[in-house]
Amino acid sequence: MSVHQGFEGQTVMISGGLGDIAQATALAFGKAGARIALSDITPLDEAESRIAELRKQHVEVHYTVVDVRDPEAVAMWLIEVTSLWGKVSIAIANAATVTMKRFQELTPAAWIREMEVNLNGSFFLANAACRHFVETGIHGNVVFLGSWAAHAVHEALPAYGVSKAAIRMLCQSMALEYAPHGIRLNEVAPGYVNAGLSRSVWNEDPSQAEAARLRVPVQALIEPAEVARQVLWLCDPQNKHFTGSTLLMDGGLSLKR
Ligand SMILES: NC(=O)c1ccc[n+]([C@@H]2O[C@H](COP(=O)([O-])OP(=O)(O)OC[C@H]3O[C@@H](n4cnc5c(N)ncnc54)[C@H](O)[C@@H]3O)[C@@H](O)[C@H]2O)c1
């Protein structure tokens, strides 16, 4: 049974769908009545526990193994989902990697991987979805997961910051081209989220979580469900004036130097 309403009968695709923010987003859309197509690089047997958790909460989920660096695989995923459930109306470009290496240690291979997953992968999904929206006449939505690291230099993860800054321009450029079709593309750029790599570090050493919390001007870490709420908000048809926008939700982190 859905707790919230608003996205009944809609199909939402989420890349990097086994990640923490993706799972919270899938749950929020699922509770709002949407069907959820998740993809990730993890084989199905290893993905099952996360999928089962969503199903336990009455979310209709379909999982496909997709490496977002492969545009053919992304296109095939879209075909698979539309043949299963019909039209897709929302795509969330969420898959990403983080390389904690300064420029002096960063290898060309690590740089290329970061751009391929974070930037190219986001583009392949967003553009496949937008072409589908145009072909089917859907006033669809794309939301990119950006980062506060695109708004202030983070010395420990420069490749990541560059890839996320590029996503901002990608979002704006695509938003302009697709706006006449009633398609909106926006970005959520969180600060420190209790998710992904940070969550695993903080779980092992809670003192690091506390140190991170104190670095944030509003002195709070972000929960994945709070990011999910902003993703849903951007897809709400009532927010039709938002396109090419970035919701920077970093508690003031990027204001500091
Ligand atoms: N956790 C944070 O503090 C934070 C802050 C700002 C932005 N973000 C962004 O939010 C998004 C989700 O992050 P998260 O914290 O949930 O991380 P996460 O590591 O839990 O999720 C990322 C997912 O992407 C998948 N992935 C990696 N490479 C892939 C590929 N080639 N193809 C398909 N999937 C691939 C991973 O397997 C993983 O499941 C990312 O875009 C991240 O950059 C996270």
PDB file of C-alpha atoms and ligand atoms in Angstrom:
ATOM      1  CA  MET A   1       0.000   0.000   0.000  1.00  0.00           C
ATOM      2  CA  SER A   2       1.337   3.451  -0.939  1.00  0.00           C
ATOM      3  CA  VAL A   3       1.775   5.857   1.931  1.00  0.00           C
ATOM      4  CA  HIS A   4       2.221   8.971  -0.193  1.00  0.00           C
ATOM      5  CA  GLN A   5       0.650   9.638  -3.551  1.00  0.00           C
ATOM      6  CA  GLY A   6       1.740  11.604  -6.593  1.00  0.00           C
ATOM      7  CA  PHE A   7       3.579   9.341  -9.039  1.00  0.00           C
ATOM      8  CA  GLU A   8       0.990   6.575  -9.491  1.00  0.00           C
ATOM      9  CA  GLY A   9       1.504   4.456 -12.589  1.00  0.00           C
ATOM     10  CA  GLN A  10       4.741   6.219 -13.538  1.00  0.00           C
ATOM     11  CA  THR A  11       7.963   4.382 -14.253  1.00  0.00           C
ATOM     12  CA  VAL A  12      11.218   5.664 -12.778  1.00  0.00           C
ATOM     13  CA  MET A  13      14.664   4.482 -13.925  1.00  0.00           C
ATOM     14  CA  ILE A  14      17.560   4.849 -11.484  1.00  0.00           C
ATOM     15  CA  SER A  15      21.172   4.080 -12.428  1.00  0.00           C
ATOM     16  CA  GLY A  16      23.584   2.932  -9.733  1.00  0.00           C
ATOM     17  CA  GLY A  17      20.346   1.666  -8.231  1.00  0.00           C
ATOM     18  CA  LEU A  18      21.845  -0.447  -5.448  1.00  0.00           C
ATOM     19  CA  GLY A  19      23.550   2.553  -3.868  1.00  0.00           C
ATOM     20  CA  ASP A  20      22.293   4.164  -0.680  1.00  0.00           C
ATOM     21  CA  ILE A  21      20.826   7.346  -2.183  1.00  0.00           C
ATOM     22  CA  ALA A  22      19.314   5.336  -5.056  1.00  0.00           C
ATOM     23  CA  GLN A  23      17.628   2.983  -2.590  1.00  0.00           C
ATOM     24  CA  ALA A  24      16.138   5.866  -0.616  1.00  0.00           C
ATOM     25  CA  THR A  25      14.965   7.447  -3.874  1.00  0.00           C
ATOM     26  CA  ALA A  26      13.467   4.169  -5.073  1.00  0.00           C
ATOM     27  CA  LEU A  27      11.609   3.807  -1.775  1.00  0.00           C
ATOM     28  CA  ALA A  28      10.286   7.379  -1.904  1.00  0.00           C
ATOM     29  CA  PHE A  29       9.056   7.058  -5.502  1.00  0.00           C
ATOM     30  CA  GLY A  30       7.697   3.586  -4.777  1.00  0.00           C
ATOM     31  CA  LYS A  31       5.733   4.880  -1.795  1.00  0.00           C
ATOM     32  CA  ALA A  32       4.398   7.601  -4.073  1.00  0.00           C
ATOM     33  CA  GLY A  33       2.998   4.948  -6.404  1.00  0.00           C
ATOM     34  CA  ALA A  34       5.722   4.606  -9.075  1.00  0.00           C
ATOM     35  CA  ARG A  35       7.269   1.439 -10.493  1.00  0.00           C
ATOM     36  CA  ILE A  36      11.041   1.370 -10.135  1.00  0.00           C
ATOM     37  CA  ALA A  37      13.590   0.128 -12.681  1.00  0.00           C
ATOM     38  CA  LEU A  38      16.980  -0.135 -11.026  1.00  0.00           C
ATOM     39  CA  SER A  39      20.276  -0.906 -12.687  1.00  0.00           C
ATOM     40  CA  ASP A  40      23.776  -1.351 -11.346  1.00  0.00           C
ATOM     41  CA  ILE A  41      26.977  -3.250 -12.105  1.00  0.00           C
ATOM     42  CA  THR A  42      26.323  -5.901  -9.444  1.00  0.00           C
ATOM     43  CA  PRO A  43      25.172  -9.351 -10.623  1.00  0.00           C
ATOM     44  CA  LEU A  44      21.539 -10.196  -9.856  1.00  0.00           C
ATOM     45  CA  ASP A  45      22.272 -12.821  -7.181  1.00  0.00           C
ATOM     46  CA  GLU A  46      24.296 -10.283  -5.165  1.00  0.00           C
ATOM     47  CA  ALA A  47      21.692  -7.569  -5.709  1.00  0.00           C
ATOM     48  CA  GLU A  48      18.803  -9.624  -4.387  1.00  0.00           C
ATOM     49  CA  SER A  49      18.872  -8.566  -0.732  1.00  0.00           C
ATOM     50  CA  ARG A  50      18.556  -4.843  -1.584  1.00  0.00           C
ATOM     51  CA  ILE A  51      15.769  -5.552  -4.082  1.00  0.00           C
ATOM     52  CA  ALA A  52      13.980  -7.717  -1.503  1.00  0.00           C
ATOM     53  CA  GLU A  53      14.103  -4.873   1.030  1.00  0.00           C
ATOM     54  CA  LEU A  54      12.221  -2.620  -1.380  1.00  0.00           C
ATOM     55  CA  ARG A  55       9.691  -5.335  -2.251  1.00  0.00           C
ATOM     56  CA  LYS A  56       9.075  -5.868   1.473  1.00  0.00           C
ATOM     57  CA  GLN A  57       7.991  -2.221   1.538  1.00  0.00           C
ATOM     58  CA  HIS A  58       5.550  -2.910  -1.343  1.00  0.00           C
ATOM     59  CA  VAL A  59       7.668  -1.253  -4.027  1.00  0.00           C
ATOM     60  CA  GLU A  60       7.400  -2.762  -7.533  1.00  0.00           C
ATOM     61  CA  VAL A  61      11.014  -3.182  -8.660  1.00  0.00           C
ATOM     62  CA  HIS A  62      12.782  -4.534 -11.715  1.00  0.00           C
ATOM     63  CA  TYR A  63      16.562  -4.959 -11.728  1.00  0.00           C
ATOM     64  CA  THR A  64      18.972  -5.077 -14.682  1.00  0.00           C
ATOM     65  CA  VAL A  65      22.757  -5.296 -14.714  1.00  0.00           C
ATOM     66  CA  VAL A  66      23.975  -2.215 -16.612  1.00  0.00           C
ATOM     67  CA  ASP A  67      27.373  -0.574 -16.720  1.00  0.00           C
ATOM     68  CA  VAL A  68      26.511   3.056 -17.478  1.00  0.00           C
ATOM     69  CA  ARG A  69      29.800   3.493 -19.348  1.00  0.00           C
ATOM     70  CA  ASP A  70      28.281   1.415 -22.146  1.00  0.00           C
ATOM     71  CA  PRO A  71      25.747   3.460 -24.155  1.00  0.00           C
ATOM     72  CA  GLU A  72      24.375   0.330 -25.868  1.00  0.00           C
ATOM     73  CA  ALA A  73      23.696  -1.307 -22.512  1.00  0.00           C
ATOM     74  CA  VAL A  74      21.903   1.847 -21.303  1.00  0.00           C
ATOM     75  CA  ALA A  75      19.793   1.939 -24.487  1.00  0.00           C
ATOM     76  CA  MET A  76      18.931  -1.772 -24.129  1.00  0.00           C
ATOM     77  CA  TRP A  77      17.909  -1.184 -20.508  1.00  0.00           C
ATOM     78  CA  LEU A  78      15.431   1.477 -21.617  1.00  0.00           C
ATOM     79  CA  ILE A  79      13.992  -0.902 -24.242  1.00  0.00           C
ATOM     80  CA  GLU A  80      13.700  -3.651 -21.616  1.00  0.00           C
ATOM     81  CA  VAL A  81      11.874  -1.386 -19.170  1.00  0.00           C
ATOM     82  CA  THR A  82       9.474   0.037 -21.770  1.00  0.00           C
ATOM     83  CA  SER A  83       8.621  -3.441 -23.037  1.00  0.00           C
ATOM     84  CA  LEU A  84       7.900  -4.492 -19.453  1.00  0.00           C
ATOM     85  CA  TRP A  85       5.955  -1.476 -18.188  1.00  0.00           C
ATOM     86  CA  GLY A  86       5.329   0.829 -21.170  1.00  0.00           C
ATOM     87  CA  LYS A  87       6.478   4.414 -21.058  1.00  0.00           C
ATOM     88  CA  VAL A  88       9.131   5.744 -18.708  1.00  0.00           C
ATOM     89  CA  SER A  89       8.591   9.262 -17.349  1.00  0.00           C
ATOM     90  CA  ILE A  90      11.492   9.820 -14.927  1.00  0.00           C
ATOM     91  CA  ALA A  91      15.217   9.003 -15.128  1.00  0.00           C
ATOM     92  CA  ILE A  92      17.633   9.520 -12.250  1.00  0.00           C
ATOM     93  CA  ALA A  93      21.312   9.653 -13.270  1.00  0.00           C
ATOM     94  CA  ASN A  94      22.804   8.508  -9.993  1.00  0.00           C
ATOM     95  CA  ALA A  95      25.649   6.042 -10.698  1.00  0.00           C
ATOM     96  CA  ALA A  96      29.065   7.361  -9.717  1.00  0.00           C
ATOM     97  CA  THR A  97      32.506   6.463  -8.444  1.00  0.00           C
ATOM     98  CA  VAL A  98      34.781   8.484  -6.192  1.00  0.00           C
ATOM     99  CA  THR A  99      38.553   8.370  -6.508  1.00  0.00           C
ATOM    100  CA  MET A 100      40.304   9.762  -3.439  1.00  0.00           C
ATOM    101  CA  LYS A 101      43.523  10.791  -5.190  1.00  0.00           C
ATOM    102  CA  ARG A 102      45.101  14.195  -5.592  1.00  0.00           C
ATOM    103  CA  PHE A 103      46.360  15.153  -9.062  1.00  0.00           C
ATOM    104  CA  GLN A 104      49.912  14.028  -8.295  1.00  0.00           C
ATOM    105  CA  GLU A 105      48.750  10.475  -7.556  1.00  0.00           C
ATOM    106  CA  LEU A 106      45.863  10.262 -10.017  1.00  0.00           C
ATOM    107  CA  THR A 107      46.515   7.850 -12.906  1.00  0.00           C
ATOM    108  CA  PRO A 108      45.116   8.494 -16.399  1.00  0.00           C
ATOM    109  CA  ALA A 109      43.073   5.283 -15.996  1.00  0.00           C
ATOM    110  CA  ALA A 110      41.475   6.557 -12.773  1.00  0.00           C
ATOM    111  CA  TRP A 111      40.721   9.934 -14.377  1.00  0.00           C
ATOM    112  CA  ILE A 112      39.126   8.260 -17.413  1.00  0.00           C
ATOM    113  CA  ARG A 113      37.040   5.924 -15.258  1.00  0.00           C
ATOM    114  CA  GLU A 114      35.694   8.830 -13.193  1.00  0.00           C
ATOM    115  CA  MET A 115      34.671  10.736 -16.337  1.00  0.00           C
ATOM    116  CA  GLU A 116      33.218   7.623 -17.972  1.00  0.00           C
ATOM    117  CA  VAL A 117      31.031   6.616 -15.046  1.00  0.00           C
ATOM    118  CA  ASN A 118      30.075   9.988 -13.608  1.00  0.00           C
ATOM    119  CA  LEU A 119      29.817  12.149 -16.732  1.00  0.00           C
ATOM    120  CA  ASN A 120      29.433   9.870 -19.770  1.00  0.00           C
ATOM    121  CA  GLY A 121      27.173   7.454 -17.899  1.00  0.00           C
ATOM    122  CA  SER A 122      24.897  10.304 -16.764  1.00  0.00           C
ATOM    123  CA  PHE A 123      24.742  11.635 -20.316  1.00  0.00           C
ATOM    124  CA  PHE A 124      23.939   8.229 -21.851  1.00  0.00           C
ATOM    125  CA  LEU A 125      20.998   7.717 -19.495  1.00  0.00           C
ATOM    126  CA  ALA A 126      19.712  11.299 -19.659  1.00  0.00           C
ATOM    127  CA  ASN A 127      19.830  11.480 -23.449  1.00  0.00           C
ATOM    128  CA  ALA A 128      18.300   8.036 -24.000  1.00  0.00           C
ATOM    129  CA  ALA A 129      15.476   9.035 -21.636  1.00  0.00           C
ATOM    130  CA  CYS A 130      14.935  12.436 -23.298  1.00  0.00           C
ATOM    131  CA  ARG A 131      14.765  10.913 -26.789  1.00  0.00           C
ATOM    132  CA  HIS A 132      12.197   8.443 -25.438  1.00  0.00           C
ATOM    133  CA  PHE A 133      10.203  11.344 -23.908  1.00  0.00           C
ATOM    134  CA  VAL A 134      10.233  13.208 -27.248  1.00  0.00           C
ATOM    135  CA  GLU A 135       9.209  10.096 -29.240  1.00  0.00           C
ATOM    136  CA  THR A 136       6.348   9.279 -26.866  1.00  0.00           C
ATOM    137  CA  GLY A 137       5.263  12.876 -26.178  1.00  0.00           C
ATOM    138  CA  ILE A 138       5.921  12.508 -22.433  1.00  0.00           C
ATOM    139  CA  HIS A 139       6.660  15.580 -20.349  1.00  0.00           C
ATOM    140  CA  GLY A 140       9.356  13.661 -18.550  1.00  0.00           C
ATOM    141  CA  ASN A 141      11.937  14.527 -15.916  1.00  0.00           C
ATOM    142  CA  VAL A 142      15.621  13.798 -15.505  1.00  0.00           C
ATOM    143  CA  VAL A 143      17.429  14.406 -12.231  1.00  0.00           C
ATOM    144  CA  PHE A 144      21.214  14.252 -12.028  1.00  0.00           C
ATOM    145  CA  LEU A 145      23.023  13.548  -8.771  1.00  0.00           C
ATOM    146  CA  GLY A 146      25.667  16.239  -8.563  1.00  0.00           C
ATOM    147  CA  SER A 147      27.721  17.210  -5.547  1.00  0.00           C
ATOM    148  CA  TRP A 148      28.820  20.131  -3.423  1.00  0.00           C
ATOM    149  CA  ALA A 149      32.330  19.185  -4.691  1.00  0.00           C
ATOM    150  CA  ALA A 150      31.368  20.867  -7.982  1.00  0.00           C
ATOM    151  CA  HIS A 151      30.894  24.146  -6.117  1.00  0.00           C
ATOM    152  CA  ALA A 152      34.098  24.300  -4.073  1.00  0.00           C
ATOM    153  CA  VAL A 153      37.477  22.671  -4.600  1.00  0.00           C
ATOM    154  CA  HIS A 154      37.868  19.466  -2.622  1.00  0.00           C
ATOM    155  CA  GLU A 155      41.607  18.750  -2.691  1.00  0.00           C
ATOM    156  CA  ALA A 156      41.250  15.016  -2.012  1.00  0.00           C
ATOM    157  CA  LEU A 157      38.935  14.242  -4.921  1.00  0.00           C
ATOM    158  CA  PRO A 158      39.671  16.545  -7.862  1.00  0.00           C
ATOM    159  CA  ALA A 159      38.564  14.168 -10.654  1.00  0.00           C
ATOM    160  CA  TYR A 160      35.237  13.677  -8.919  1.00  0.00           C
ATOM    161  CA  GLY A 161      34.727  17.436  -8.537  1.00  0.00           C
ATOM    162  CA  VAL A 162      35.506  18.048 -12.210  1.00  0.00           C
ATOM    163  CA  SER A 163      33.098  15.295 -13.314  1.00  0.00           C
ATOM    164  CA  LYS A 164      30.327  16.754 -11.148  1.00  0.00           C
ATOM    165  CA  ALA A 165      30.987  20.309 -12.391  1.00  0.00           C
ATOM    166  CA  ALA A 166      30.624  18.992 -15.943  1.00  0.00           C
ATOM    167  CA  ILE A 167      27.305  17.441 -14.994  1.00  0.00           C
ATOM    168  CA  ARG A 168      26.012  20.891 -14.088  1.00  0.00           C
ATOM    169  CA  MET A 169      26.681  22.219 -17.604  1.00  0.00           C
ATOM    170  CA  LEU A 170      25.349  19.003 -19.105  1.00  0.00           C
ATOM    171  CA  CYS A 171      22.134  19.527 -17.140  1.00  0.00           C
ATOM    172  CA  GLN A 172      21.825  23.153 -18.250  1.00  0.00           C
ATOM    173  CA  SER A 173      22.603  22.411 -21.907  1.00  0.00           C
ATOM    174  CA  MET A 174      20.152  19.534 -22.118  1.00  0.00           C
ATOM    175  CA  ALA A 175      17.517  21.505 -20.211  1.00  0.00           C
ATOM    176  CA  LEU A 176      17.635  24.274 -22.813  1.00  0.00           C
ATOM    177  CA  GLU A 177      17.371  21.906 -25.778  1.00  0.00           C
ATOM    178  CA  TYR A 178      14.574  19.794 -24.353  1.00  0.00           C
ATOM    179  CA  ALA A 179      12.488  22.529 -22.678  1.00  0.00           C
ATOM    180  CA  PRO A 180      10.283  23.132 -25.771  1.00  0.00           C
ATOM    181  CA  HIS A 181       9.251  19.469 -25.516  1.00  0.00           C
ATOM    182  CA  GLY A 182       7.994  19.943 -21.948  1.00  0.00           C
ATOM    183  CA  ILE A 183      10.925  17.935 -20.598  1.00  0.00           C
ATOM    184  CA  ARG A 184      12.715  19.146 -17.469  1.00  0.00           C
ATOM    185  CA  LEU A 185      16.265  18.323 -16.352  1.00  0.00           C
ATOM    186  CA  ASN A 186      17.545  19.328 -12.936  1.00  0.00           C
ATOM    187  CA  GLU A 187      20.269  18.453 -10.490  1.00  0.00           C
ATOM    188  CA  VAL A 188      20.465  17.789  -6.762  1.00  0.00           C
ATOM    189  CA  ALA A 189      23.917  18.570  -5.354  1.00  0.00           C
ATOM    190  CA  PRO A 190      24.250  17.241  -1.801  1.00  0.00           C
ATOM    191  CA  GLY A 191      26.974  17.849   0.754  1.00  0.00           C
ATOM    192  CA  TYR A 192      28.044  15.122   3.211  1.00  0.00           C
ATOM    193  CA  VAL A 193      25.474  12.334   2.966  1.00  0.00           C
ATOM    194  CA  ASN A 194      25.416   9.386   5.325  1.00  0.00           C
ATOM    195  CA  ALA A 195      25.694   7.125   2.282  1.00  0.00           C
ATOM    196  CA  GLY A 196      28.111   5.344  -0.034  1.00  0.00           C
ATOM    197  CA  LEU A 197      31.801   5.663   0.654  1.00  0.00           C
ATOM    198  CA  SER A 198      31.276   8.176   3.498  1.00  0.00           C
ATOM    199  CA  ARG A 199      28.835   5.859   5.268  1.00  0.00           C
ATOM    200  CA  SER A 200      31.282   2.927   5.197  1.00  0.00           C
ATOM    201  CA  VAL A 201      34.085   5.110   6.597  1.00  0.00           C
ATOM    202  CA  TRP A 202      31.800   6.647   9.247  1.00  0.00           C
ATOM    203  CA  ASN A 203      30.386   3.248  10.283  1.00  0.00           C
ATOM    204  CA  GLU A 204      33.912   2.013  10.964  1.00  0.00           C
ATOM    205  CA  ASP A 205      34.961   5.164  12.775  1.00  0.00           C
ATOM    206  CA  PRO A 206      32.108   7.257  14.237  1.00  0.00           C
ATOM    207  CA  SER A 207      34.601   9.945  15.301  1.00  0.00           C
ATOM    208  CA  GLN A 208      35.092  10.726  11.597  1.00  0.00           C
ATOM    209  CA  ALA A 209      31.343  11.176  11.196  1.00  0.00           C
ATOM    210  CA  GLU A 210      31.350  13.612  14.097  1.00  0.00           C
ATOM    211  CA  ALA A 211      34.329  15.494  12.640  1.00  0.00           C
ATOM    212  CA  ALA A 212      32.512  15.724   9.290  1.00  0.00           C
ATOM    213  CA  ARG A 213      29.347  16.948  10.981  1.00  0.00           C
ATOM    214  CA  LEU A 214      31.259  19.713  12.728  1.00  0.00           C
ATOM    215  CA  ARG A 215      32.799  20.866   9.419  1.00  0.00           C
ATOM    216  CA  VAL A 216      29.324  21.547   8.025  1.00  0.00           C
ATOM    217  CA  PRO A 217      28.130  25.090   8.840  1.00  0.00           C
ATOM    218  CA  VAL A 218      24.643  23.859   9.813  1.00  0.00           C
ATOM    219  CA  GLN A 219      26.352  21.059  11.811  1.00  0.00           C
ATOM    220  CA  ALA A 220      24.304  18.213  10.377  1.00  0.00           C
ATOM    221  CA  LEU A 221      24.946  15.308   8.049  1.00  0.00           C
ATOM    222  CA  ILE A 222      22.394  14.547   5.361  1.00  0.00           C
ATOM    223  CA  GLU A 223      20.383  11.339   5.337  1.00  0.00           C
ATOM    224  CA  PRO A 224      19.717   9.633   1.963  1.00  0.00           C
ATOM    225  CA  ALA A 225      15.955  10.097   2.443  1.00  0.00           C
ATOM    226  CA  GLU A 226      16.494  13.877   2.561  1.00  0.00           C
ATOM    227  CA  VAL A 227      18.211  13.755  -0.836  1.00  0.00           C
ATOM    228  CA  ALA A 228      15.407  11.568  -2.179  1.00  0.00           C
ATOM    229  CA  ARG A 229      12.841  14.145  -1.045  1.00  0.00           C
ATOM    230  CA  GLN A 230      14.510  16.829  -3.187  1.00  0.00           C
ATOM    231  CA  VAL A 231      14.656  14.487  -6.191  1.00  0.00           C
ATOM    232  CA  LEU A 232      10.906  13.884  -5.932  1.00  0.00           C
ATOM    233  CA  TRP A 233      10.251  17.575  -5.422  1.00  0.00           C
ATOM    234  CA  LEU A 234      12.051  18.438  -8.673  1.00  0.00           C
ATOM    235  CA  CYS A 235       9.949  15.853 -10.553  1.00  0.00           C
ATOM    236  CA  ASP A 236       6.677  17.217  -9.154  1.00  0.00           C
ATOM    237  CA  PRO A 237       4.735  18.611 -12.141  1.00  0.00           C
ATOM    238  CA  GLN A 238       3.762  21.612  -9.998  1.00  0.00           C
ATOM    239  CA  ASN A 239       7.419  22.710 -10.095  1.00  0.00           C
ATOM    240  CA  LYS A 240       7.264  23.279 -13.834  1.00  0.00           C
ATOM    241  CA  HIS A 241       9.405  26.428 -13.722  1.00  0.00           C
ATOM    242  CA  PHE A 242      12.416  24.455 -12.540  1.00  0.00           C
ATOM    243  CA  THR A 243      14.663  23.294 -15.333  1.00  0.00           C
ATOM    244  CA  GLY A 244      18.446  23.444 -15.644  1.00  0.00           C
ATOM    245  CA  SER A 245      18.466  24.141 -11.891  1.00  0.00           C
ATOM    246  CA  THR A 246      20.782  22.866  -9.219  1.00  0.00           C
ATOM    247  CA  LEU A 247      19.432  22.324  -5.737  1.00  0.00           C
ATOM    248  CA  LEU A 248      22.602  22.734  -3.715  1.00  0.00           C
ATOM    249  CA  MET A 249      21.847  21.079  -0.364  1.00  0.00           C
ATOM    250  CA  ASP A 250      25.161  21.082   1.476  1.00  0.00           C
ATOM    251  CA  GLY A 251      24.409  22.855   4.742  1.00  0.00           C
ATOM    252  CA  GLY A 252      26.722  25.675   3.673  1.00  0.00           C
ATOM    253  CA  LEU A 253      29.778  23.445   3.130  1.00  0.00           C
ATOM    254  CA  SER A 254      30.691  24.989  -0.232  1.00  0.00           C
ATOM    255  CA  LEU A 255      30.580  28.502   1.291  1.00  0.00           C
ATOM    256  CA  LYS A 256      33.647  27.777   3.412  1.00  0.00           C
ATOM    257  CA  ARG A 257      37.242  28.125   2.383  1.00  0.00           C
TER     258      ARG A 257
HETATM  259  N1  LIG B   1      27.424   9.990  -0.318  1.00  0.00           N
HETATM  260  C1  LIG B   1      27.677  11.298  -0.412  1.00  0.00           C
HETATM  261  O1  LIG B   1      28.163  11.942   0.536  1.00  0.00           O
HETATM  262  C2  LIG B   1      27.336  12.046  -1.684  1.00  0.00           C
HETATM  263  C3  LIG B   1      27.461  13.439  -1.682  1.00  0.00           C
HETATM  264  C4  LIG B   1      27.162  14.157  -2.840  1.00  0.00           C
HETATM  265  C5  LIG B   1      26.752  13.485  -3.973  1.00  0.00           C
HETATM  266  N2  LIG B   1      26.647  12.137  -3.969  1.00  0.00           N
HETATM  267  C6  LIG B   1      26.238  11.496  -5.231  1.00  0.00           C
HETATM  268  O2  LIG B   1      25.053  10.741  -5.032  1.00  0.00           O
HETATM  269  C7  LIG B   1      25.052   9.615  -5.921  1.00  0.00           C
HETATM  270  C8  LIG B   1      24.845   8.322  -5.130  1.00  0.00           C
HETATM  271  O3  LIG B   1      25.881   8.199  -4.173  1.00  0.00           O
HETATM  272  P1  LIG B   1      25.815   7.197  -2.926  1.00  0.00           P
HETATM  273  O4  LIG B   1      26.389   7.917  -1.792  1.00  0.00           O
HETATM  274  O5  LIG B   1      24.462   6.587  -2.803  1.00  0.00           O
HETATM  275  O6  LIG B   1      26.916   6.135  -3.387  1.00  0.00           O
HETATM  276  P2  LIG B   1      26.869   4.566  -3.526  1.00  0.00           P
HETATM  277  O7  LIG B   1      28.285   4.130  -3.710  1.00  0.00           O
HETATM  278  O8  LIG B   1      26.092   3.961  -2.409  1.00  0.00           O
HETATM  279  O9  LIG B   1      26.067   4.360  -4.899  1.00  0.00           O
HETATM  280  C9  LIG B   1      26.646   4.498  -6.174  1.00  0.00           C
HETATM  281  C10 LIG B   1      26.230   3.295  -7.022  1.00  0.00           C
HETATM  282  O10 LIG B   1      26.748   3.464  -8.356  1.00  0.00           O
HETATM  283  C11 LIG B   1      27.135   2.172  -8.816  1.00  0.00           C
HETATM  284  N3  LIG B   1      28.081   2.240  -9.917  1.00  0.00           N
HETATM  285  C12 LIG B   1      29.416   2.508  -9.877  1.00  0.00           C
HETATM  286  N4  LIG B   1      29.945   2.399 -11.106  1.00  0.00           N
HETATM  287  C13 LIG B   1      28.934   2.073 -11.945  1.00  0.00           C
HETATM  288  C14 LIG B   1      28.856   1.830 -13.339  1.00  0.00           C
HETATM  289  N5  LIG B   1      29.952   1.879 -14.122  1.00  0.00           N
HETATM  290  N6  LIG B   1      27.654   1.528 -13.880  1.00  0.00           N
HETATM  291  C15 LIG B   1      26.554   1.446 -13.079  1.00  0.00           C
HETATM  292  N7  LIG B   1      26.560   1.676 -11.760  1.00  0.00           N
HETATM  293  C16 LIG B   1      27.742   1.968 -11.197  1.00  0.00           C
HETATM  294  C17 LIG B   1      27.742   1.500  -7.582  1.00  0.00           C
HETATM  295  O11 LIG B   1      27.792   0.088  -7.755  1.00  0.00           O
HETATM  296  C18 LIG B   1      26.810   1.962  -6.478  1.00  0.00           C
HETATM  297  O12 LIG B   1      25.762   1.041  -6.230  1.00  0.00           O
HETATM  298  C19 LIG B   1      26.378   9.661  -6.674  1.00  0.00           C
HETATM  299  O13 LIG B   1      26.180  10.304  -7.910  1.00  0.00           O
HETATM  300  C20 LIG B   1      27.251  10.501  -5.762  1.00  0.00           C
HETATM  301  O14 LIG B   1      28.300  11.126  -6.469  1.00  0.00           O
HETATM  302  C21 LIG B   1      26.930  11.387  -2.851  1.00  0.00           C
END
